PDB file of C-alpha atoms in Angstrom:
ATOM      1  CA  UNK A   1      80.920 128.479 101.569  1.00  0.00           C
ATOM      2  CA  UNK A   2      81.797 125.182  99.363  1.00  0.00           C
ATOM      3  CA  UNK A   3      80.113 127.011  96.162  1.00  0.00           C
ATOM      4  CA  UNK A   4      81.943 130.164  96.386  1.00  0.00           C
ATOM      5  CA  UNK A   5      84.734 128.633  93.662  1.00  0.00           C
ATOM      6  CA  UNK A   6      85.294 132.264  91.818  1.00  0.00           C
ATOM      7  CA  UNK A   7      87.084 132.094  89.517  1.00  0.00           C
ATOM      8  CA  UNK A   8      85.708 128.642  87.977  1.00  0.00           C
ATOM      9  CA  UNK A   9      82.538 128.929  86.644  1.00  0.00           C
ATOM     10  CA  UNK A  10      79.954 126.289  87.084  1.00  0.00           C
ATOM     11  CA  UNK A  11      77.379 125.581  84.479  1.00  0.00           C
ATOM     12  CA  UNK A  12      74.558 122.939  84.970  1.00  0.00           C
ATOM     13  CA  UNK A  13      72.527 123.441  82.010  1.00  0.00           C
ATOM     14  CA  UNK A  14      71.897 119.553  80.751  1.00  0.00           C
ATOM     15  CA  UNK A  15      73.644 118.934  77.532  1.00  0.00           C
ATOM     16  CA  UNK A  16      73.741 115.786  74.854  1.00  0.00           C
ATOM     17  CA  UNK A  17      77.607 115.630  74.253  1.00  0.00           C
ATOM     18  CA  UNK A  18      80.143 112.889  74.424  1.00  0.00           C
ATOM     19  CA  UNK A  19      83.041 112.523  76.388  1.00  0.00           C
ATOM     20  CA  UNK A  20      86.546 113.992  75.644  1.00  0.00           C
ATOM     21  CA  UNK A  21      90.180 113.325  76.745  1.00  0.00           C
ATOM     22  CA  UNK A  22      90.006 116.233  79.501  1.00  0.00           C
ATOM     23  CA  UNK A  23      86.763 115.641  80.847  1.00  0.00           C
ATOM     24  CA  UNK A  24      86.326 114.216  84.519  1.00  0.00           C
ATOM     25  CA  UNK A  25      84.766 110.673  85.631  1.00  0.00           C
ATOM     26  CA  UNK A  26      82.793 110.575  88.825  1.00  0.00           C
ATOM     27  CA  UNK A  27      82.225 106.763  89.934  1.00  0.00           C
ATOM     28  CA  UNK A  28      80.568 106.275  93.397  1.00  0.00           C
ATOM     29  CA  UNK A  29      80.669 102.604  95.443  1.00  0.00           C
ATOM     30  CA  UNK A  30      78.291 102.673  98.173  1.00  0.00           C
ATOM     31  CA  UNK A  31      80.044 105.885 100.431  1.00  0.00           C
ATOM     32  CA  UNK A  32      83.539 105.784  98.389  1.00  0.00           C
ATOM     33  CA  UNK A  33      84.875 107.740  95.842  1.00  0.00           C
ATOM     34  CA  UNK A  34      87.006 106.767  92.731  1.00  0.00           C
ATOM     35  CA  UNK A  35      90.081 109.332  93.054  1.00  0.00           C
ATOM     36  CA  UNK A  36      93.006 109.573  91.302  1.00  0.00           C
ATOM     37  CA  UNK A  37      96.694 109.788  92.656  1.00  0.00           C
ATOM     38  CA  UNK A  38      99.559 111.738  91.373  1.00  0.00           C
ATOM     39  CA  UNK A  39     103.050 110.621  91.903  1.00  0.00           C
ATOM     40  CA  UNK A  40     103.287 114.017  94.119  1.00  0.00           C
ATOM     41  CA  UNK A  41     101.011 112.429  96.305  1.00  0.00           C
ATOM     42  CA  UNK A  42      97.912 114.677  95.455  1.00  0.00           C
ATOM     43  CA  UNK A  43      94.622 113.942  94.517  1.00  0.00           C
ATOM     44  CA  UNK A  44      91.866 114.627  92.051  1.00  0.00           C
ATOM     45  CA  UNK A  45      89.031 113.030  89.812  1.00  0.00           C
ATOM     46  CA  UNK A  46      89.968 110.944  87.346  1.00  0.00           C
ATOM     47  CA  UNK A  47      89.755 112.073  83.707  1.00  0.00           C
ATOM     48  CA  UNK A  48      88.364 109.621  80.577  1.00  0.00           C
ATOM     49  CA  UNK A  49      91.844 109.560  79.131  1.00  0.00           C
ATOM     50  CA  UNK A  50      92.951 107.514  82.295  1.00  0.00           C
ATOM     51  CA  UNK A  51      90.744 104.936  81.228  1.00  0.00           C
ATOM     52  CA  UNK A  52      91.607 102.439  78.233  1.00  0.00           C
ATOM     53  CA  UNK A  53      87.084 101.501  78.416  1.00  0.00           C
ATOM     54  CA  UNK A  54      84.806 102.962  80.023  1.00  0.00           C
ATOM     55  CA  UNK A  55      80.968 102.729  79.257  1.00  0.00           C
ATOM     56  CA  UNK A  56      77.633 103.657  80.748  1.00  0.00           C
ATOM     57  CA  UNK A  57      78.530 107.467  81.171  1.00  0.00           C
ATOM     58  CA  UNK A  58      76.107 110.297  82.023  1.00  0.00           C
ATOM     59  CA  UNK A  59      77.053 113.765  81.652  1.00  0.00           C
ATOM     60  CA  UNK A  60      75.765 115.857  84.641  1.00  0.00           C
ATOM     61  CA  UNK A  61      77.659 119.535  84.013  1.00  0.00           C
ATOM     62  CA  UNK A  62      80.571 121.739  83.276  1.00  0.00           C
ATOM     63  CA  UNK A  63      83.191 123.415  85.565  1.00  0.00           C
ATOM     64  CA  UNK A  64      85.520 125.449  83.918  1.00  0.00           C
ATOM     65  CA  UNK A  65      86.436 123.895  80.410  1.00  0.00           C
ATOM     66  CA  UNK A  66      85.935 120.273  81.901  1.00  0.00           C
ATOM     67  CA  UNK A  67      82.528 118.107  81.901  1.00  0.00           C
ATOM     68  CA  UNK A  68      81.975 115.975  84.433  1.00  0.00           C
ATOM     69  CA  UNK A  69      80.331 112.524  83.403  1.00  0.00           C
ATOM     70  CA  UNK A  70      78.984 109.994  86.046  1.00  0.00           C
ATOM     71  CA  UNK A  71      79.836 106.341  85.259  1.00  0.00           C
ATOM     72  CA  UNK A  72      76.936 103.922  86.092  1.00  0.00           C
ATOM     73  CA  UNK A  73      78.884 100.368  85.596  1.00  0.00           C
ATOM     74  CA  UNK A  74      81.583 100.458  88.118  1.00  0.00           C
ATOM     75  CA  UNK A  75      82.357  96.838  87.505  1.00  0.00           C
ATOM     76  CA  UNK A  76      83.146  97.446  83.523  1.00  0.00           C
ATOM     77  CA  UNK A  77      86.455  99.800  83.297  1.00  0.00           C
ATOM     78  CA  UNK A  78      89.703  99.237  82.734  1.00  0.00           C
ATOM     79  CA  UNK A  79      92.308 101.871  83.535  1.00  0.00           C
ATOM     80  CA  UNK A  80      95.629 102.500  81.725  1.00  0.00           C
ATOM     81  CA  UNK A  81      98.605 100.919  83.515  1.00  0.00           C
ATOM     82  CA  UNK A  82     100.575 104.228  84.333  1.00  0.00           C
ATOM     83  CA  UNK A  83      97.242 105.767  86.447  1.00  0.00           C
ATOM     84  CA  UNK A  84      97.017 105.323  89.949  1.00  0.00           C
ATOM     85  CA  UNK A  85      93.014 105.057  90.927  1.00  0.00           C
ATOM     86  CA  UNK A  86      91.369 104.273  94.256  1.00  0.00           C
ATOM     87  CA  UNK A  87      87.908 104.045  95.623  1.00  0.00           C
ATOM     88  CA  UNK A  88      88.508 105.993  99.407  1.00  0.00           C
ATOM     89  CA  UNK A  89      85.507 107.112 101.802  1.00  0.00           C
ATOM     90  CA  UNK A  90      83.946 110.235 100.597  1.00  0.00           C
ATOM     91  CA  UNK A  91      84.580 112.050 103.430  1.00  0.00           C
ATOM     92  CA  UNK A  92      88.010 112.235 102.565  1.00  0.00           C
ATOM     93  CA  UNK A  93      87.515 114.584  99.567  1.00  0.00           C
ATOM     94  CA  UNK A  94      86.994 117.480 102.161  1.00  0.00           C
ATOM     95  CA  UNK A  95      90.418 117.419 102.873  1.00  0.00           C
ATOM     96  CA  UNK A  96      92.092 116.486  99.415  1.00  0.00           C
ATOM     97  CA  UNK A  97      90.618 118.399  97.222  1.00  0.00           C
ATOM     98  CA  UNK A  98      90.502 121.757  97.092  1.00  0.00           C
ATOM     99  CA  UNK A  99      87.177 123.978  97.180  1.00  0.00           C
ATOM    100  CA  UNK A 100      86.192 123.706  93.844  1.00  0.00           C
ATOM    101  CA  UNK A 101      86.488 119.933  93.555  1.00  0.00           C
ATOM    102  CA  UNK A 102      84.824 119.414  96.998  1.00  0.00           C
ATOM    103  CA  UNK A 103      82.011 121.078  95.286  1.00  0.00           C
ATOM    104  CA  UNK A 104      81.761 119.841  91.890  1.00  0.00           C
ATOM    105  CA  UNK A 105      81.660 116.251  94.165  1.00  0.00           C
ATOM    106  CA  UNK A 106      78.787 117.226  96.173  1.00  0.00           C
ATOM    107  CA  UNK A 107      76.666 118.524  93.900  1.00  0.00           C
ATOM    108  CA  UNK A 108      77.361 115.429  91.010  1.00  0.00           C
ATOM    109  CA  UNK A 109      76.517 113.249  94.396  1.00  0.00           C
ATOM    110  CA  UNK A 110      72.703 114.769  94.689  1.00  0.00           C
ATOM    111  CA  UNK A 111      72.180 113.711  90.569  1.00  0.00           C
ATOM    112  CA  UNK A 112      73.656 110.241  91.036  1.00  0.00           C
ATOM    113  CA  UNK A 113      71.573 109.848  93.846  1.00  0.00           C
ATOM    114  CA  UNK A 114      68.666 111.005  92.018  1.00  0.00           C
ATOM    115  CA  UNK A 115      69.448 108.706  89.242  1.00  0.00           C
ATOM    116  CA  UNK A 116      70.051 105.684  91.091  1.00  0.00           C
ATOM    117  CA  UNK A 117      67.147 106.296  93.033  1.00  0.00           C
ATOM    118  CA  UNK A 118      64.513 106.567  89.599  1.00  0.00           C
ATOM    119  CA  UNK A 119      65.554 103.423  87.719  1.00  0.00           C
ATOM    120  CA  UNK A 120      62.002 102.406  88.074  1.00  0.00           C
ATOM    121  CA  UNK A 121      59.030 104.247  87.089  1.00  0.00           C
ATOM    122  CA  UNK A 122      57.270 105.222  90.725  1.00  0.00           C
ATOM    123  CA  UNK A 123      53.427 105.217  88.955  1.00  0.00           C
ATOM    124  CA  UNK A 124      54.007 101.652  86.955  1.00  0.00           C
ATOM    125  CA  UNK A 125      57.282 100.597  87.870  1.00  0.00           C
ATOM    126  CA  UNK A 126      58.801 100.626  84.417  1.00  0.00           C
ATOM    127  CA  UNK A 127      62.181 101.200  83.858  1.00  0.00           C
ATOM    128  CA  UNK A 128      63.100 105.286  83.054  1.00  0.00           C
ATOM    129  CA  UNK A 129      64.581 106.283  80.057  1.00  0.00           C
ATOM    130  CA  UNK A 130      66.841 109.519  79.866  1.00  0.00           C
ATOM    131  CA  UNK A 131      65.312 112.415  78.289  1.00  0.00           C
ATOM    132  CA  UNK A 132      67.856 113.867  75.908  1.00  0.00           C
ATOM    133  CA  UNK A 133      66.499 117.081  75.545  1.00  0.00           C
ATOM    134  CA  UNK A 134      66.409 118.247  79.388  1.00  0.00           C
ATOM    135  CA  UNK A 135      67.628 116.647  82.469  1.00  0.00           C
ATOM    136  CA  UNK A 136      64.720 114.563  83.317  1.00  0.00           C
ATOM    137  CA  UNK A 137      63.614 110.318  83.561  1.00  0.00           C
ATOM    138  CA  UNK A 138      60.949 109.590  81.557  1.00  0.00           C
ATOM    139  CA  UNK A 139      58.944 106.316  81.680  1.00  0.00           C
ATOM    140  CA  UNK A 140      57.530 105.218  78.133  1.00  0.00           C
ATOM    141  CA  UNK A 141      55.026 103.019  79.465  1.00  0.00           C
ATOM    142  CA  UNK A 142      52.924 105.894  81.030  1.00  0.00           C
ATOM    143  CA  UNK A 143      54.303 108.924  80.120  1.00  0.00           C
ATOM    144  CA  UNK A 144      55.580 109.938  83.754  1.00  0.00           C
ATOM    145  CA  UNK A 145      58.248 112.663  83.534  1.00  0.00           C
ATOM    146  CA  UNK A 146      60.671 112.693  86.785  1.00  0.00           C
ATOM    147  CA  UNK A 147      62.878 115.691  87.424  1.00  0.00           C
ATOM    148  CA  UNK A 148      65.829 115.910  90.406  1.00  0.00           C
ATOM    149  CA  UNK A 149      64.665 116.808  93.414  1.00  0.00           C
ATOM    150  CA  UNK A 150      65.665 119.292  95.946  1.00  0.00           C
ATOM    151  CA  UNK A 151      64.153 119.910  99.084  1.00  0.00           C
ATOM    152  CA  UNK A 152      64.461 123.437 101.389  1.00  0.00           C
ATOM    153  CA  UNK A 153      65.775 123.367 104.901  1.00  0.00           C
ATOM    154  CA  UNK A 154      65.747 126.922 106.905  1.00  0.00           C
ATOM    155  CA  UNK A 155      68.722 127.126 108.945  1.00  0.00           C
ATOM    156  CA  UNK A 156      68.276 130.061 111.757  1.00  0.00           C
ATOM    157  CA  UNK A 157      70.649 131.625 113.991  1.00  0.00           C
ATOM    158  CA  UNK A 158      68.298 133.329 117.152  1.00  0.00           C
ATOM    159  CA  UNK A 159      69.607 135.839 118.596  1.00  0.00           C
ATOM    160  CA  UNK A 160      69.147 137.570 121.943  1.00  0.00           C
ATOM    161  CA  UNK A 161      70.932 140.894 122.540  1.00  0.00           C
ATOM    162  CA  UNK A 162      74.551 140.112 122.298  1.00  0.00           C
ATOM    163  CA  UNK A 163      73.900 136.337 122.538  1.00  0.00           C
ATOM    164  CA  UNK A 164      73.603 133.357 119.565  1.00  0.00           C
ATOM    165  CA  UNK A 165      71.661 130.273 120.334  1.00  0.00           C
ATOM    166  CA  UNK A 166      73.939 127.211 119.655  1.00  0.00           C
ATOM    167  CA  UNK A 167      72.673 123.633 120.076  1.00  0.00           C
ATOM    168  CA  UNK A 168      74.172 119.831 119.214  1.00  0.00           C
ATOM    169  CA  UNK A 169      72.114 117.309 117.606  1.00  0.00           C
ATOM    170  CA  UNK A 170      70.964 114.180 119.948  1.00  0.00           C
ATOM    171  CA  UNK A 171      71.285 111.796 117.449  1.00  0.00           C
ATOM    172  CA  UNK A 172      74.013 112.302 114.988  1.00  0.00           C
ATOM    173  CA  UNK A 173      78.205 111.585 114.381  1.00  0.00           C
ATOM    174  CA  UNK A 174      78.619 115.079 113.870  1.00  0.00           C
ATOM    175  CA  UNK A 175      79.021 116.745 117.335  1.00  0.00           C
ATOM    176  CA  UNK A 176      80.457 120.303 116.527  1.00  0.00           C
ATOM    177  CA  UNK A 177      77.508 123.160 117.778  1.00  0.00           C
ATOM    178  CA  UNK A 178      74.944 124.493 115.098  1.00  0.00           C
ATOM    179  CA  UNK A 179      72.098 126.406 114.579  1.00  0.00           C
ATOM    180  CA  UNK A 180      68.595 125.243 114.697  1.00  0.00           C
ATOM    181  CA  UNK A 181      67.969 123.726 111.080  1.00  0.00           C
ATOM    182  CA  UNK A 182      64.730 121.549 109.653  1.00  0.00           C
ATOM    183  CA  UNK A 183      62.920 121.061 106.795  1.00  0.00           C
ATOM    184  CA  UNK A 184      60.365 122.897 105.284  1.00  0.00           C
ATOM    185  CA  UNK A 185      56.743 121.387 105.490  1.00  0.00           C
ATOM    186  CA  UNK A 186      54.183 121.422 102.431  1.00  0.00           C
ATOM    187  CA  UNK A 187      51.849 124.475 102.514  1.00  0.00           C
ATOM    188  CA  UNK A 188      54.466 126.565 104.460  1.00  0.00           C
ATOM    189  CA  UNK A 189      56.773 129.695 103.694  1.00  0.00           C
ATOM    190  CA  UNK A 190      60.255 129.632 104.622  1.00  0.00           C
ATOM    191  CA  UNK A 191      59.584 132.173 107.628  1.00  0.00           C
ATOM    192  CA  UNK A 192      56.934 130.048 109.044  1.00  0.00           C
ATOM    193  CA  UNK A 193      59.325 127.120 109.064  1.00  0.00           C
ATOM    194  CA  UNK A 194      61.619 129.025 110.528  1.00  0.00           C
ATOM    195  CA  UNK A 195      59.180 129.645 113.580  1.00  0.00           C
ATOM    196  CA  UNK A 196      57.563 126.387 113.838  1.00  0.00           C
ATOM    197  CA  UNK A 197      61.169 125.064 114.150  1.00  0.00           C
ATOM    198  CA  UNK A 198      62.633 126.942 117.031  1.00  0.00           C
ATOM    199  CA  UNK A 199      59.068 126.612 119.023  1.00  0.00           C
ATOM    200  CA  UNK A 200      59.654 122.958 117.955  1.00  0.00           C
ATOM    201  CA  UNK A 201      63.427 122.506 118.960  1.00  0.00           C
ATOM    202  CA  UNK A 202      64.015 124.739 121.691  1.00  0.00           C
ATOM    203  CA  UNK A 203      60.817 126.217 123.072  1.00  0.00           C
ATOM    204  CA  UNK A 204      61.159 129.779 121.797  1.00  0.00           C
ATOM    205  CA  UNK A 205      59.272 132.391 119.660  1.00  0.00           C
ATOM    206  CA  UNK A 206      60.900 134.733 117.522  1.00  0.00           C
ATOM    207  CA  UNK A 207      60.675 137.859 115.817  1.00  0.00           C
ATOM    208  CA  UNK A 208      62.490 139.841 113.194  1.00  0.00           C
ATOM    209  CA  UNK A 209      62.852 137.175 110.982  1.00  0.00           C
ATOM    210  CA  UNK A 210      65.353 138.633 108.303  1.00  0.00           C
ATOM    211  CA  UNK A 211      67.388 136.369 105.319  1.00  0.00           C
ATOM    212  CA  UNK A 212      70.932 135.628 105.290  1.00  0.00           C
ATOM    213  CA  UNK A 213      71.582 133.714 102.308  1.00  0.00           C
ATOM    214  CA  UNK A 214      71.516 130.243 100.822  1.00  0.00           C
ATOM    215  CA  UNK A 215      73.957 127.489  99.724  1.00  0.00           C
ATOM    216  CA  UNK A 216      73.035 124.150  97.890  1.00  0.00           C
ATOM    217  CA  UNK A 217      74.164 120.962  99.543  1.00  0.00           C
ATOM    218  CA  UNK A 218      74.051 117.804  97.814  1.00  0.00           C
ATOM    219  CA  UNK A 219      75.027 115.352 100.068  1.00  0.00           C
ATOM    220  CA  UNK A 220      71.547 115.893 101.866  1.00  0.00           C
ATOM    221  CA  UNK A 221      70.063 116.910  97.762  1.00  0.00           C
ATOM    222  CA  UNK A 222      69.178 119.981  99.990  1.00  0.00           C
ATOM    223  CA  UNK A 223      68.385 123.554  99.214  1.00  0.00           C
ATOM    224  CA  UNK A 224      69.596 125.445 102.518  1.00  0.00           C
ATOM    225  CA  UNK A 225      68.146 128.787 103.300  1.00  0.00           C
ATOM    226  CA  UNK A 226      69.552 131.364 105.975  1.00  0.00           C
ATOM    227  CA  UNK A 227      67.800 133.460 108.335  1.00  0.00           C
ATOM    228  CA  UNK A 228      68.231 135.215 111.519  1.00  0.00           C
ATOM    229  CA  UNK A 229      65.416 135.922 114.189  1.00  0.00           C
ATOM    230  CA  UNK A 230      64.966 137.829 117.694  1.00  0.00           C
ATOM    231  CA  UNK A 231      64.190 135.907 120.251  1.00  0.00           C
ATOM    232  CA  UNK A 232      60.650 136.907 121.051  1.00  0.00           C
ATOM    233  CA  UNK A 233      59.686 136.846 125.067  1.00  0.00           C
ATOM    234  CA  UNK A 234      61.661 134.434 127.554  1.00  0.00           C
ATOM    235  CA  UNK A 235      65.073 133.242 127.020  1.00  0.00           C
ATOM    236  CA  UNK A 236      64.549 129.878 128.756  1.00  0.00           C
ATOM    237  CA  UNK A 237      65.552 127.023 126.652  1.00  0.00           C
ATOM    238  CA  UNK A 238      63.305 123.628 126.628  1.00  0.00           C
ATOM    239  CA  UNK A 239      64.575 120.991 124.122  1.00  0.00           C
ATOM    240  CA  UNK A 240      63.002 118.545 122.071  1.00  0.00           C
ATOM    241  CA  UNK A 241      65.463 115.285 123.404  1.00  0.00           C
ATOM    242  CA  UNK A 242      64.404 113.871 120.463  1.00  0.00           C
ATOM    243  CA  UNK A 243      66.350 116.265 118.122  1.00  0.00           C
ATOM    244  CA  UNK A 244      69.044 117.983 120.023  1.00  0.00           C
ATOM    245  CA  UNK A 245      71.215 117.570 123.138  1.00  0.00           C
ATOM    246  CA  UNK A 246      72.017 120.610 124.109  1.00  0.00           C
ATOM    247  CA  UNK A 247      71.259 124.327 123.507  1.00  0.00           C
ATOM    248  CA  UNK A 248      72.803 127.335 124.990  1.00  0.00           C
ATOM    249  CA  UNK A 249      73.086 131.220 124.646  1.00  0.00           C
ATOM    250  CA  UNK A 250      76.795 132.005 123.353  1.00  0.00           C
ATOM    251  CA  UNK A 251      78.340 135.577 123.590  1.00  0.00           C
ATOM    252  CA  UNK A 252      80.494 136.377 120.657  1.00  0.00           C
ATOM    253  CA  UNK A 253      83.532 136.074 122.610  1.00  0.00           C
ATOM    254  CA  UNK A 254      83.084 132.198 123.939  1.00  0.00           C
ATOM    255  CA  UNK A 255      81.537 131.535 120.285  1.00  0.00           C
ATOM    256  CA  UNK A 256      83.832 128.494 118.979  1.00  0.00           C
ATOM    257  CA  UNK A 257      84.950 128.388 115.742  1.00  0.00           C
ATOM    258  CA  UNK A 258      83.959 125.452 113.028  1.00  0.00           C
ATOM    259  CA  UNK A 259      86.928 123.228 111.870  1.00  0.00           C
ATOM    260  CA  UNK A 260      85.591 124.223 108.088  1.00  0.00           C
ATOM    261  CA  UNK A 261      84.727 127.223 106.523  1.00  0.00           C
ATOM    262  CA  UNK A 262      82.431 125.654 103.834  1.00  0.00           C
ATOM    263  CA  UNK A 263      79.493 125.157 105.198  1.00  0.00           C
ATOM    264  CA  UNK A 264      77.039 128.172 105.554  1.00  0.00           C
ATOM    265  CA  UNK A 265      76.560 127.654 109.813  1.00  0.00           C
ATOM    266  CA  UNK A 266      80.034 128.797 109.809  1.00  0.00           C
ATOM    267  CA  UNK A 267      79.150 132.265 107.532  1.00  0.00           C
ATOM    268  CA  UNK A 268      76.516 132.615 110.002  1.00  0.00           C
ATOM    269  CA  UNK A 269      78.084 132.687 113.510  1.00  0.00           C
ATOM    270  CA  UNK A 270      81.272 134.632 112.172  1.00  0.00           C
ATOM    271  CA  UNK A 271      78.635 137.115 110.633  1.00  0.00           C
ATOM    272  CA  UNK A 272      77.308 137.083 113.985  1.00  0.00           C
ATOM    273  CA  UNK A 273      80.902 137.579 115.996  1.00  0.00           C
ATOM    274  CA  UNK A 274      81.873 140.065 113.673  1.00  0.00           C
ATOM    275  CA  UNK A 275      78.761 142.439 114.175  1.00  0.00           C
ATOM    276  CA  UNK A 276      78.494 145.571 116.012  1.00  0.00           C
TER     277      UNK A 276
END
C-alpha cells in the first residue's frame, strides 16, 4: 500500500524549525504539482536550495532526514537558472515518483487542503493564526482552535463461499472494479457502517464482520478502514443506481488484477485470491 515506504521513516510530529538547503518544497496550483526535472529525465520535489526566494513556507513533516515545507505564495519565487521546475497534473506523480514520494505527496496534499480550507475563522470569520506549539489554526478573535481533519471510510470485501463481490461506481472517472466503500455516519461504529453500507449499495446482509487493516489517504483527507464480511442469506444483488453500476460475484480465478498496487482494494482482493 502507498504508506508501506520501509525503510524511510515518516515522522509527522509538528515542529517550529526553519528551512534548510536539503529540505523539500511542496507548491500546489489548483490540481498541479511543482516537480522538478533532472537532466536524466527523472523527477522529484524540488528542494529550497533550487530556489534563489522563496517565502510563505509551512513545515508539515519529516521523511527520512528531509522536511517537507508547503509554500503558500506560488506567485512569489524565483528559481535558480540551472533548475528545471514545472507545475504538471498531480496525477502524474503516481507514475514518476517512486512509492515513498507518491506518499509523502498525498499525505502533504490532505494539510494543504486543510490549510487552505481554514483561512477564516468558521465561528466569526476571522482570519486563523498558526499555532506554533502544535499543528492547529487558531482564531484570536474568539479563541476557536481548528485541528486537521480526517474522516473514516469502511471499505468491505463480502464474500460468499469462494466468491468476492466486485462493483463499479455509477458516477465516477475511475472505472476499474472495487469493493463496496462509504463513509462512516456520526453515532456509528465502524462495523455498523460496514452493514448499513452493503444493505445500502447492493441489497445484502452480512455476517462475520472481521478487520483487515487500514491505510491513510489524503487525497480524499480520508482514514480508510478494512473489513471483510459473509454474506448473510440470499446472494441476489440489487443496486443503488445512484452509487454503483454494476456488482457481481467474482471467483478467484476471473478476479482481475488492479493496474496499482498502492491502494489497499488491491491488498484486499489478492488477500482474497491468495486464500485457501
Amino acid at each position: 500500500m502507498i504508506q508501506d515506504i520501509e525503510p524511510f521513516k515518516f515522522k509527522n510530529v509538528y515542529k517550529e524549525k526553519e528551512p534548510v538547503a536539503n529540505d523539500f518544497i511542496y507548491m500546489l496550483r489548483g490540481n498541479e504539482i511543482l516537480m522538478k526535472k533532472s537532466e536524466s529525465g527523472s523527477y522529484t520535489l524540488p528542494l529550497y536550495s533550487d530556489f534563489d526566494e522563496i517565502s510563505t513556507l509551512v513545515y508539515l513533516f519529516e521523511i527520512n532526514s528531509h522536511s517537507v515545507f508547503y509554500c503558500q505564495d506560488i506567485e512569489k519565487f524565483t528559481v535558480r537558472w540551472n533548475v528545471a521546475l514545472l507545475f504538471d497534473r498531480f496525477e502524474f506523480l503516481f507514475v514518476r515518483f517512486p512509492r515513498w514520494l507518491q506518499f509523502v505527496c498525498v499525505t502533504a496534499k490532505h494539510l494543504v487542503a486543510w490549510y487552505q480550507s481554514n483561512k477564516y475563522c468558521g465561528c466569526c470569520g476571522n482570519l486563523t493564526n498558526y499555532k506554533n506549539s502544535e499543528r492547529a489554526l487558531y482564531c484570536s478573535h474568539c479563541g476557536n482552535v481548528i485541528y486537521p481533519i480526517i474522516s473514516p471510510v469502511v471499505i468491505v470485501g463480502v464474500i460468499d463461499k469462494d466468491k468476492l463481490l466486485l462493483t463499479q461506481y455509477a458516477h465516477s472517472d475511475f472505472k476499474e472494479h472495487g469493493l463496496i466503500s462509504g463513509y462512516v455516519e456520526i453515532g456509528e461504529t465502524l462495523e455498523e457502517a460496514v452493514r448499513r453500507e452493503v444493505k445500502e449499495e447492493v441489497g445484502l446482509k452480512v455476517k462475520n464482520i472481521r478487520y483487515f487493516g487500514s491505510q491513510p489517504w489524503g487525497v480524499n483527507h480520508i482514514l480508510i478502514a478494512g473489513f471483510f464480511a459473509d454474506l448473510d442469506g440470499e446472494n441476489h444483488i440489487c443496486l443503488d443506481p445512484k452509487e454503483l453500476s454494476t456488482g457481481r460475484w467474482f471467483d478467484k480465478k476471473e478476479l482481475p488484477r488492479e493496474l496499482s498496487d498502492i491502494s489497499i482494494t488491491y491488498e484486499m482482493i489478492e488477500t482474497f485470491r491468495n486464500s485457501k
